[in-house]
PDB file of C-alpha atoms in Angstrom:
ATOM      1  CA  UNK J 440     -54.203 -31.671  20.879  1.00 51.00           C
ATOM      2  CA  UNK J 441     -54.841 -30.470  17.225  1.00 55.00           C
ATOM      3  CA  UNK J 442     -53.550 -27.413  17.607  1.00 61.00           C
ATOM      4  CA  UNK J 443     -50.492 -28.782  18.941  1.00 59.00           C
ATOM      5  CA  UNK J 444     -49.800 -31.294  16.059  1.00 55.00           C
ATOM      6  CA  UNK J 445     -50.114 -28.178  13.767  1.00 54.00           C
ATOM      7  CA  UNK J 446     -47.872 -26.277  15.867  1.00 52.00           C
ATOM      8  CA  UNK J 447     -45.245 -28.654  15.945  1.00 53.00           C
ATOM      9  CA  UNK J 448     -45.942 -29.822  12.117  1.00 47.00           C
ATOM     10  CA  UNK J 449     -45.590 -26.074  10.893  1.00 45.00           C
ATOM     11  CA  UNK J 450     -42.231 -26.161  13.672  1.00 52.00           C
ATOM     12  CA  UNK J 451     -40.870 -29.059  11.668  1.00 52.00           C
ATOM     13  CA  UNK J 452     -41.644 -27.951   7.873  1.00 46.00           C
ATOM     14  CA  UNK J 453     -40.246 -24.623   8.689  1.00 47.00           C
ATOM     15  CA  UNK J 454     -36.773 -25.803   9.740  1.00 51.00           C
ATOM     16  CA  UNK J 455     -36.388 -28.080   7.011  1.00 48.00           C
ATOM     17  CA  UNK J 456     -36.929 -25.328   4.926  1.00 50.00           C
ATOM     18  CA  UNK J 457     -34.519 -23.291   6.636  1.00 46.00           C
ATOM     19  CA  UNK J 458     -32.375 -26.303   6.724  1.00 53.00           C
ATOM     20  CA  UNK J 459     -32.961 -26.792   2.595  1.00 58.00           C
ATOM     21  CA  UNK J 460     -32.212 -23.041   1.980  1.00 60.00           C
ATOM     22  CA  UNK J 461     -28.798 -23.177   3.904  1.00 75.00           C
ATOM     23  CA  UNK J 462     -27.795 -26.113   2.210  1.00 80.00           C
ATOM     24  CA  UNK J 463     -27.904 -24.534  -0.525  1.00 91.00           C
ATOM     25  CA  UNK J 464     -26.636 -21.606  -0.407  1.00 90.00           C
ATOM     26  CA  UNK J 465     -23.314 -23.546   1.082  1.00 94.00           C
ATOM     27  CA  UNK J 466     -23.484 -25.424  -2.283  1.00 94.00           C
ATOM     28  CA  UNK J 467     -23.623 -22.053  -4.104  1.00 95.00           C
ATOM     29  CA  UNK J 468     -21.017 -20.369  -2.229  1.00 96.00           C
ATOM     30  CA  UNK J 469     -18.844 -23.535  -2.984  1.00 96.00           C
ATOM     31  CA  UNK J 470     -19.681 -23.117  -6.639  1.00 97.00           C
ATOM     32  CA  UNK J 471     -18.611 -19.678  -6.533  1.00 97.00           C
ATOM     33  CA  UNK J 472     -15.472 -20.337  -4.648  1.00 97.00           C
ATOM     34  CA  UNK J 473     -14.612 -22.867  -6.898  1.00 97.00           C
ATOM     35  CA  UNK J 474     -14.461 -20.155 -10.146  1.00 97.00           C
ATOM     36  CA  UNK J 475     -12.849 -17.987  -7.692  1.00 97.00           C
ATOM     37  CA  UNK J 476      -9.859 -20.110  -7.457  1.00 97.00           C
ATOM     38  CA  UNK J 477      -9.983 -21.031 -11.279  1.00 96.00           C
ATOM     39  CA  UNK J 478      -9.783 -17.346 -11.634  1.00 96.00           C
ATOM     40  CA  UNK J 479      -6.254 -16.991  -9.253  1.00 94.00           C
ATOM     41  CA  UNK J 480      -4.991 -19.779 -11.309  1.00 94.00           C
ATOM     42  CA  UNK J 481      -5.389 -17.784 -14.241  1.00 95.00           C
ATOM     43  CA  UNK J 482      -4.129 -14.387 -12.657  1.00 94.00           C
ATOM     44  CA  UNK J 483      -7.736 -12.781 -13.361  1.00 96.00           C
ATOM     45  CA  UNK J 484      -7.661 -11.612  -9.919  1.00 97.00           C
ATOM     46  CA  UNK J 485     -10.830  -9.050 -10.313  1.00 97.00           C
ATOM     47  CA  UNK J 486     -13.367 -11.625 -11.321  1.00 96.00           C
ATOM     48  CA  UNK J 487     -11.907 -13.608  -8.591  1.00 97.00           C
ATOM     49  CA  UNK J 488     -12.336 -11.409  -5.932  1.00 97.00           C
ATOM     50  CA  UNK J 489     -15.714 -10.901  -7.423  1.00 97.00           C
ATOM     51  CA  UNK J 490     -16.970 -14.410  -7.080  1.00 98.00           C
ATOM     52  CA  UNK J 491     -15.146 -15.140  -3.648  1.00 98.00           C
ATOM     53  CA  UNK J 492     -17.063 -11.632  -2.441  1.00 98.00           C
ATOM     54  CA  UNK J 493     -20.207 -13.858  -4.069  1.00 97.00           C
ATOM     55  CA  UNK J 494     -19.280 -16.765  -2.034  1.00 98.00           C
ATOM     56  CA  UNK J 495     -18.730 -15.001   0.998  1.00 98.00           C
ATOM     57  CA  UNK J 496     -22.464 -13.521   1.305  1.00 97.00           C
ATOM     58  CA  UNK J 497     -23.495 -16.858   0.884  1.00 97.00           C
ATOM     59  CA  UNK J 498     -22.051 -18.264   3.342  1.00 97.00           C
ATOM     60  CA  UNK J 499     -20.439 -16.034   5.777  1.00 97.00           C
ATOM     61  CA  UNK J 500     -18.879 -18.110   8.213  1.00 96.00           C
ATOM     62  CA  UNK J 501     -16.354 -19.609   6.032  1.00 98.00           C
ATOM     63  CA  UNK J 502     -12.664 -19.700   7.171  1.00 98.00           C
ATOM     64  CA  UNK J 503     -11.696 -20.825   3.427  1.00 98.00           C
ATOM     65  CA  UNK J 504     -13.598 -18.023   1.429  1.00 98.00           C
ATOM     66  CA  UNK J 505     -12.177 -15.534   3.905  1.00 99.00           C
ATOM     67  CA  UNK J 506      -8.925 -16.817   3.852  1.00 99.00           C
ATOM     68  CA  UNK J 507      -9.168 -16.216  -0.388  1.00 98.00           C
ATOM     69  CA  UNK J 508     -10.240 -13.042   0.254  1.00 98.00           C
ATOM     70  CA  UNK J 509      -7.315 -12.025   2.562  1.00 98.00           C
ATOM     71  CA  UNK J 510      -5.072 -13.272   0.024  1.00 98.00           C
ATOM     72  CA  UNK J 511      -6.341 -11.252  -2.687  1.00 98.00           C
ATOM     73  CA  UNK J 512      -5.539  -8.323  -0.275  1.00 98.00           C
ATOM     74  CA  UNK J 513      -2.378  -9.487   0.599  1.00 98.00           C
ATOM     75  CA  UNK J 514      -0.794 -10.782  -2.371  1.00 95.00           C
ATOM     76  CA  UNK J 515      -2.720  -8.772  -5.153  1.00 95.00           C
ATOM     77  CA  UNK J 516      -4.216  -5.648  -4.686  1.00 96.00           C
ATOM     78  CA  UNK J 517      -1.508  -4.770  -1.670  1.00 96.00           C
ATOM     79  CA  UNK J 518      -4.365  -3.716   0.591  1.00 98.00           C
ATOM     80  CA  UNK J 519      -2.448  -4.959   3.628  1.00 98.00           C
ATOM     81  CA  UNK J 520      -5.182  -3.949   6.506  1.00 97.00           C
ATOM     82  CA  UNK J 521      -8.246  -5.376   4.806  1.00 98.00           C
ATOM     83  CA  UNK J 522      -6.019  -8.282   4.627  1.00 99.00           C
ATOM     84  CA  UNK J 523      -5.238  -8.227   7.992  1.00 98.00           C
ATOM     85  CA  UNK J 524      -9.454  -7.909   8.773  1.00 98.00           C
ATOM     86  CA  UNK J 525     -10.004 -11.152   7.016  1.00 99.00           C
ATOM     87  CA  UNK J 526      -7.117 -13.213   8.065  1.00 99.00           C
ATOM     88  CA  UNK J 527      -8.562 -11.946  11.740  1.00 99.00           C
ATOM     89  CA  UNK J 528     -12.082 -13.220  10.867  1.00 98.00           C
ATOM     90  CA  UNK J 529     -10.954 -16.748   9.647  1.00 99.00           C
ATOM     91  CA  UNK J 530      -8.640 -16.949  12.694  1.00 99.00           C
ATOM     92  CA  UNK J 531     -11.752 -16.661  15.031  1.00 98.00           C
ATOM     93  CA  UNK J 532     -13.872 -19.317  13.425  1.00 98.00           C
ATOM     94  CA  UNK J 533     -10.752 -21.639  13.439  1.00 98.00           C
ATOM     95  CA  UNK J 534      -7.817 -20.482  15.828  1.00 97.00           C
ATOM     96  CA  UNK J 535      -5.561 -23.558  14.460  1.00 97.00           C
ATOM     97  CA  UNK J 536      -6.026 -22.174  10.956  1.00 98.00           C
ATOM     98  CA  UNK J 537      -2.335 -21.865  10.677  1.00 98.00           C
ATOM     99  CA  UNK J 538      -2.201 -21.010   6.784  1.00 98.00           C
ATOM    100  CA  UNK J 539      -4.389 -17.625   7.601  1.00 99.00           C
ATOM    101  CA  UNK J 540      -1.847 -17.635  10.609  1.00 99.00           C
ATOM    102  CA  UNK J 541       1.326 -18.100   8.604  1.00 99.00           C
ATOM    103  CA  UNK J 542      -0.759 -14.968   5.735  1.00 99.00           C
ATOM    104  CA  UNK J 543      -1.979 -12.924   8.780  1.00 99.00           C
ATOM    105  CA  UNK J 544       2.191 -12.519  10.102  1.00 99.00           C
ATOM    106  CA  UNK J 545       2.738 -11.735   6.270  1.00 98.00           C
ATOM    107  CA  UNK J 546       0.825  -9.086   5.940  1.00 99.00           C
ATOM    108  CA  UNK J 547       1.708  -7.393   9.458  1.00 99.00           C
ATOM    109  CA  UNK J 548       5.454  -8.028   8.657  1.00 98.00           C
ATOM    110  CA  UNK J 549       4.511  -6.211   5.258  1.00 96.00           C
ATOM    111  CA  UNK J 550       3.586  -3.287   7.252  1.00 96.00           C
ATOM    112  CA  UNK J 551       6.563  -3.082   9.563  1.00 96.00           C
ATOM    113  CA  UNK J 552       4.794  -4.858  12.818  1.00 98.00           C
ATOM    114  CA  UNK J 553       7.283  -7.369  13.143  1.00 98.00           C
ATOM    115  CA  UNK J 554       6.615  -8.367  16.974  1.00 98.00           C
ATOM    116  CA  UNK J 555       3.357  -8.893  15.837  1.00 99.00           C
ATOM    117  CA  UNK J 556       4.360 -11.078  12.820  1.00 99.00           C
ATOM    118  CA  UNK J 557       6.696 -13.899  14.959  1.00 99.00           C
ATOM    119  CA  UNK J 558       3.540 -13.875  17.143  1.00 99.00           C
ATOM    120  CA  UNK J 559       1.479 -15.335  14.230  1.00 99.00           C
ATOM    121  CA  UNK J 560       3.763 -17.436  12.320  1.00 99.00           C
ATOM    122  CA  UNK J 561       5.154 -18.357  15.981  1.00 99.00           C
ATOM    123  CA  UNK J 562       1.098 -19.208  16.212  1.00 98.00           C
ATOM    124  CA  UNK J 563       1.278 -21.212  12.611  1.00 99.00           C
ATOM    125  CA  UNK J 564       3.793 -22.941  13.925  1.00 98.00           C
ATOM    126  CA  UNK J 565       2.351 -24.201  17.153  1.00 98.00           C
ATOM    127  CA  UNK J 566      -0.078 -26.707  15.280  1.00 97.00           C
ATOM    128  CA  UNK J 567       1.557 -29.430  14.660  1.00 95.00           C
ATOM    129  CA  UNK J 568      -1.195 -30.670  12.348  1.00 97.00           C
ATOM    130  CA  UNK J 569      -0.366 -27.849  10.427  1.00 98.00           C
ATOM    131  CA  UNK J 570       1.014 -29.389   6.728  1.00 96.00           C
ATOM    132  CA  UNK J 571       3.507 -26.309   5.468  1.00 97.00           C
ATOM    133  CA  UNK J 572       5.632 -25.762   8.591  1.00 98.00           C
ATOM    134  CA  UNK J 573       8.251 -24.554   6.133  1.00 99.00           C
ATOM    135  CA  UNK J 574       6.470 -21.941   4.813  1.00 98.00           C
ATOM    136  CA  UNK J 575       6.223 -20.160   8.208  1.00 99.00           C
ATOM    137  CA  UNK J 576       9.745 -21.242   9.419  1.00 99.00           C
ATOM    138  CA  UNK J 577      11.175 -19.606   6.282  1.00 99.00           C
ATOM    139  CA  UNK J 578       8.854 -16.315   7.075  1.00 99.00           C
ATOM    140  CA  UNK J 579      10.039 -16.007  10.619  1.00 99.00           C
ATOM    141  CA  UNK J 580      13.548 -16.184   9.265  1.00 99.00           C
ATOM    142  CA  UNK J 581      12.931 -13.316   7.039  1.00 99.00           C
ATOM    143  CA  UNK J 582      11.169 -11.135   9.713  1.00 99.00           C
ATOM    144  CA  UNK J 583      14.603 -12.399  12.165  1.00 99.00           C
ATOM    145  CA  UNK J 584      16.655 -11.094   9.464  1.00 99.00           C
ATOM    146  CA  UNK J 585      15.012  -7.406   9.354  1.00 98.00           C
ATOM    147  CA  UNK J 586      15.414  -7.318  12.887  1.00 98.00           C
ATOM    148  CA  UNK J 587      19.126  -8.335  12.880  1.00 98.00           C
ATOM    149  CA  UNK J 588      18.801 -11.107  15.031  1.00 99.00           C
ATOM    150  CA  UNK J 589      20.920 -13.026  12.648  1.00 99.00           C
ATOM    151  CA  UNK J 590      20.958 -16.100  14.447  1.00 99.00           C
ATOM    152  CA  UNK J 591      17.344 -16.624  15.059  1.00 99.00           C
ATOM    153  CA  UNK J 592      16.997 -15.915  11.163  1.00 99.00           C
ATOM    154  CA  UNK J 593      19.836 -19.066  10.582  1.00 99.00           C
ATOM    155  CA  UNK J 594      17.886 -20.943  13.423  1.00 99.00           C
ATOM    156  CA  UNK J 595      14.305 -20.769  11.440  1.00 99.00           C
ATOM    157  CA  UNK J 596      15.603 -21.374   8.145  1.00 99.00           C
ATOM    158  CA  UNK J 597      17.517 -24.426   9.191  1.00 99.00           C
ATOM    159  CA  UNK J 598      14.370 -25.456  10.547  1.00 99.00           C
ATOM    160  CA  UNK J 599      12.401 -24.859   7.838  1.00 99.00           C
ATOM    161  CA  UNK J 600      14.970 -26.999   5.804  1.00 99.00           C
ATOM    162  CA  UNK J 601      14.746 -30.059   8.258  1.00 98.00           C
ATOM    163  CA  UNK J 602      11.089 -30.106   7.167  1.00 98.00           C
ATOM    164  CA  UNK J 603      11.646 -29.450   3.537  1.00 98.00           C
ATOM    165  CA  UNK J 604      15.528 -30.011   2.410  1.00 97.00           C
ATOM    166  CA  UNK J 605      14.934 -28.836  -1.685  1.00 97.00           C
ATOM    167  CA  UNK J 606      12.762 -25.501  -0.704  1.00 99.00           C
ATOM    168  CA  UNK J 607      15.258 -22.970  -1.893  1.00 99.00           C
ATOM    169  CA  UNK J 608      13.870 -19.575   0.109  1.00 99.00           C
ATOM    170  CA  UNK J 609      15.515 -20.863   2.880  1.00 99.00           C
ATOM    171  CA  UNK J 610      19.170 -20.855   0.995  1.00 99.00           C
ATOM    172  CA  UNK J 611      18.466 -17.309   0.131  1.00 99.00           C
ATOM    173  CA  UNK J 612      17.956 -16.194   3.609  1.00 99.00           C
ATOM    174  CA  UNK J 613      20.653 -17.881   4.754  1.00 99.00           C
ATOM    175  CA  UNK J 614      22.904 -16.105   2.166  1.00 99.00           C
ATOM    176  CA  UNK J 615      21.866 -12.769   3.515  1.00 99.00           C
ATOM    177  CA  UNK J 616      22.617 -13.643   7.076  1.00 99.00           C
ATOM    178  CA  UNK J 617      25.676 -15.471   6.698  1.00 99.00           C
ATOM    179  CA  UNK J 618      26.536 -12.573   4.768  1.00 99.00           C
ATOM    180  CA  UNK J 619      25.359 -10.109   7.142  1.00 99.00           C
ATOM    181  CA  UNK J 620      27.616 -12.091   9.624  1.00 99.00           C
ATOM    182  CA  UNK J 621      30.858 -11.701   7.693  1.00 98.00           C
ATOM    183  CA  UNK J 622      30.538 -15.572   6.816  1.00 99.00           C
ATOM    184  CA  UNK J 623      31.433 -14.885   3.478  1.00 98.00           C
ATOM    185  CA  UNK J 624      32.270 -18.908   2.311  1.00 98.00           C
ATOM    186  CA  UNK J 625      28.396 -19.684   3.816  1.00 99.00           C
ATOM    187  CA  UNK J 626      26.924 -17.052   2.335  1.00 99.00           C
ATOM    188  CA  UNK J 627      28.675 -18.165  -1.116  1.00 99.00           C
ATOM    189  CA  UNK J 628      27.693 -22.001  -0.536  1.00 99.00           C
ATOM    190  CA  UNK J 629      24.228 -21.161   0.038  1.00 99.00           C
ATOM    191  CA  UNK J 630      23.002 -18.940  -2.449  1.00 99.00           C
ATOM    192  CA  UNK J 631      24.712 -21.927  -4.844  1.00 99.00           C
ATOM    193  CA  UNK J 632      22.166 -23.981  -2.715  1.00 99.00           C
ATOM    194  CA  UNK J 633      19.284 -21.786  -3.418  1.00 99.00           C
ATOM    195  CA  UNK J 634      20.076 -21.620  -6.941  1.00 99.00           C
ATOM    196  CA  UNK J 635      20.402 -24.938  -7.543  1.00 99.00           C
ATOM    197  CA  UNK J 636      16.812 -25.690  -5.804  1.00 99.00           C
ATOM    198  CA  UNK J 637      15.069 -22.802  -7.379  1.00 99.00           C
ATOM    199  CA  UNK J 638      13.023 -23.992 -10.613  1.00 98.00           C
ATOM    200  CA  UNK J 639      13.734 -20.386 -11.927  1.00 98.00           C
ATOM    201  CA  UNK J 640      17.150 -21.084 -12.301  1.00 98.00           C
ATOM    202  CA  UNK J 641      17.895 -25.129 -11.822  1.00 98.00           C
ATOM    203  CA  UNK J 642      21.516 -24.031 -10.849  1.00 98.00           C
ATOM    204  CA  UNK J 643      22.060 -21.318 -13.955  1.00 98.00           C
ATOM    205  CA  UNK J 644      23.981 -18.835 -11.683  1.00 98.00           C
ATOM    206  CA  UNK J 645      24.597 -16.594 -15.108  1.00 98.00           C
ATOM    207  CA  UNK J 646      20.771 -16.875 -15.392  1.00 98.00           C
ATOM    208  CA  UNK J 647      20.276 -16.229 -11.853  1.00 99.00           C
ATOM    209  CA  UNK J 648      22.800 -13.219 -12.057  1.00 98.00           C
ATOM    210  CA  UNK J 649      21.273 -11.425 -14.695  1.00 98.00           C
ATOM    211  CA  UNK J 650      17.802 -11.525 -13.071  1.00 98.00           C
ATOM    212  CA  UNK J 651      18.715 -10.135 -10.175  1.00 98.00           C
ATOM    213  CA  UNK J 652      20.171  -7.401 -12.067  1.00 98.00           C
ATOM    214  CA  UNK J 653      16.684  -6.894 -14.047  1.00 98.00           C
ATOM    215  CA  UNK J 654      14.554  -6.893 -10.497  1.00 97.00           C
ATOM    216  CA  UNK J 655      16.505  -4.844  -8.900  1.00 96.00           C
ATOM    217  CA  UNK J 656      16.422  -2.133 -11.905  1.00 96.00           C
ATOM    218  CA  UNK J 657      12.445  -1.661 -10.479  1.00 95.00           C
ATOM    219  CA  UNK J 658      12.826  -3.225  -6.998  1.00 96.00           C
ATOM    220  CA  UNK J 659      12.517  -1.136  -3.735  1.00 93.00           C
ATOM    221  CA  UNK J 660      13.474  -0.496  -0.159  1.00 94.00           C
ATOM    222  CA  UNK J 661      14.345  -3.686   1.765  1.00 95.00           C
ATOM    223  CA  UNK J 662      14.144  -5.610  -1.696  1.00 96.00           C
ATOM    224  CA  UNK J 663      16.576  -3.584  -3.826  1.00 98.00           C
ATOM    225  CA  UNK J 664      18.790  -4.468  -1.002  1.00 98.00           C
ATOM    226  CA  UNK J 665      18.165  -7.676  -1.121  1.00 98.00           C
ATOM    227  CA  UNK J 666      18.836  -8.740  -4.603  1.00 98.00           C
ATOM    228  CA  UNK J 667      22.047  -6.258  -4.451  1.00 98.00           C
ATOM    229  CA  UNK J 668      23.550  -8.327  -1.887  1.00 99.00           C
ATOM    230  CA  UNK J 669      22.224 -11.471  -3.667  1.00 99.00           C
ATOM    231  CA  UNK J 670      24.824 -10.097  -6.967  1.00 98.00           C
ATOM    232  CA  UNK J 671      27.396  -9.583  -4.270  1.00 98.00           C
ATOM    233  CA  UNK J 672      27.502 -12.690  -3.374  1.00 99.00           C
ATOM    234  CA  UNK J 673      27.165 -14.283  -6.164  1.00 98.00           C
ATOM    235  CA  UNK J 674      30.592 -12.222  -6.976  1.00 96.00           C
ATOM    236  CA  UNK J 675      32.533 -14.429  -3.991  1.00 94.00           C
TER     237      UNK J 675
END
């Protein structure tokens, strides 16, 4: 009977420890994730990826820290199949994480897989818990767009403006395809639309004009075509 009270005694004291230690390491990885996003906020992506790489041994397991990391991947250093990996891994500890759905279609849309990007922001979209529908309504228009399935492109983006009527991306795309369509007066109307909702500009189509003229001076591929139909346009 003594042995047994040790036996289970030592059981107990050992998983509180192990309980103690993982609480804190989630605590630390937190901390860590925390200067990670101070760090995006201030553009200093390296230490950022640093201390979300930090966070991430600490607590493995976390869709958040992953998601960070994907971004970094995605959005900063270009590095579009690591970002792909770690979208992937947040995706299987939460399947209805539809940001790291809506980033994961990003980043294989970057890369020319553009079945497999309407799959995933298709996925985004299916939770309707999900809190930036827009975001992956306006994406899907885009990917619609490079495709040429013009009116699946006007389809998203209206729906992406039903659920957020001042986001100007939306406008934009609808520009391209309405010009794409010969729909010259709608392409006209909406990249006055976009314009006017885009904080860059606050309807300054001068301003507007002579930025897209300066991007598309370094701009490439799909992009440089992009911004020369945006000056077209703007010439209706």
């Amino acid at each position: 009977m003594k042995i047994r009270s040790i036996i289970i005694f030592l059981t107990i004291f050992l998983f509180s420890c192990s309980t103690t230690k993982t609480g804190e390491n989630i605590q630390k990885a937190n901390a860590h994730y925390q200067l990670g996003i101070s760090y995006i906020n201030d553009n200093n992506i390296q230490p950022a990826f640093i201390e979300f790489q930090k966070a991430l041994e600490l607590n493995p397991n976390n869709k958040e820290i992953l998601n960070a990391i994907g971004i970094i991947y995605l959005l900063k250093l270009e590095n579009y199949p690591e970002a792909v990996k770690y979208f992937q891994k947040a995706l299987k500890i939460d399947k209805n994480f539809s940001e790291a759905s809506n980033l994961l279609g990003f980043a294989y849309e970057k890369t020319g897989r553009f079945d497999e990007a309407i799959e995933s922001y298709k996925m985004a979209l299916s939770n309707t818990l999900y809190k930036n529908p827009e975001k992956a309504f306006n994406n899907l228009g885009r990917v619609y767009y490079r495709i040429k399935k013009y009116d699946d492109a006007i389809d998203a983006y209206k729906e992406a403006l039903r659920r957020y009527s001042d986001f100007h991306l939306p406008y934009y795309g609808l520009a391209l395809c309405y010009n794409a369509k010969g729909q010259y007066g709608d392409a006209a109307t909406a990249i006055t639309r976009a314009i006017d909702f885009d904080p860059l500009y606050k309807g300054d189509k001068d301003k507007a004009k002579e930025d897209f003229e300066n991007k598309k001076l370094i701009a490439k591929g799909e992009e440089e075509k992009d911004i020369a139909d945006f000056i077209e346009i703007l010439r209706y």
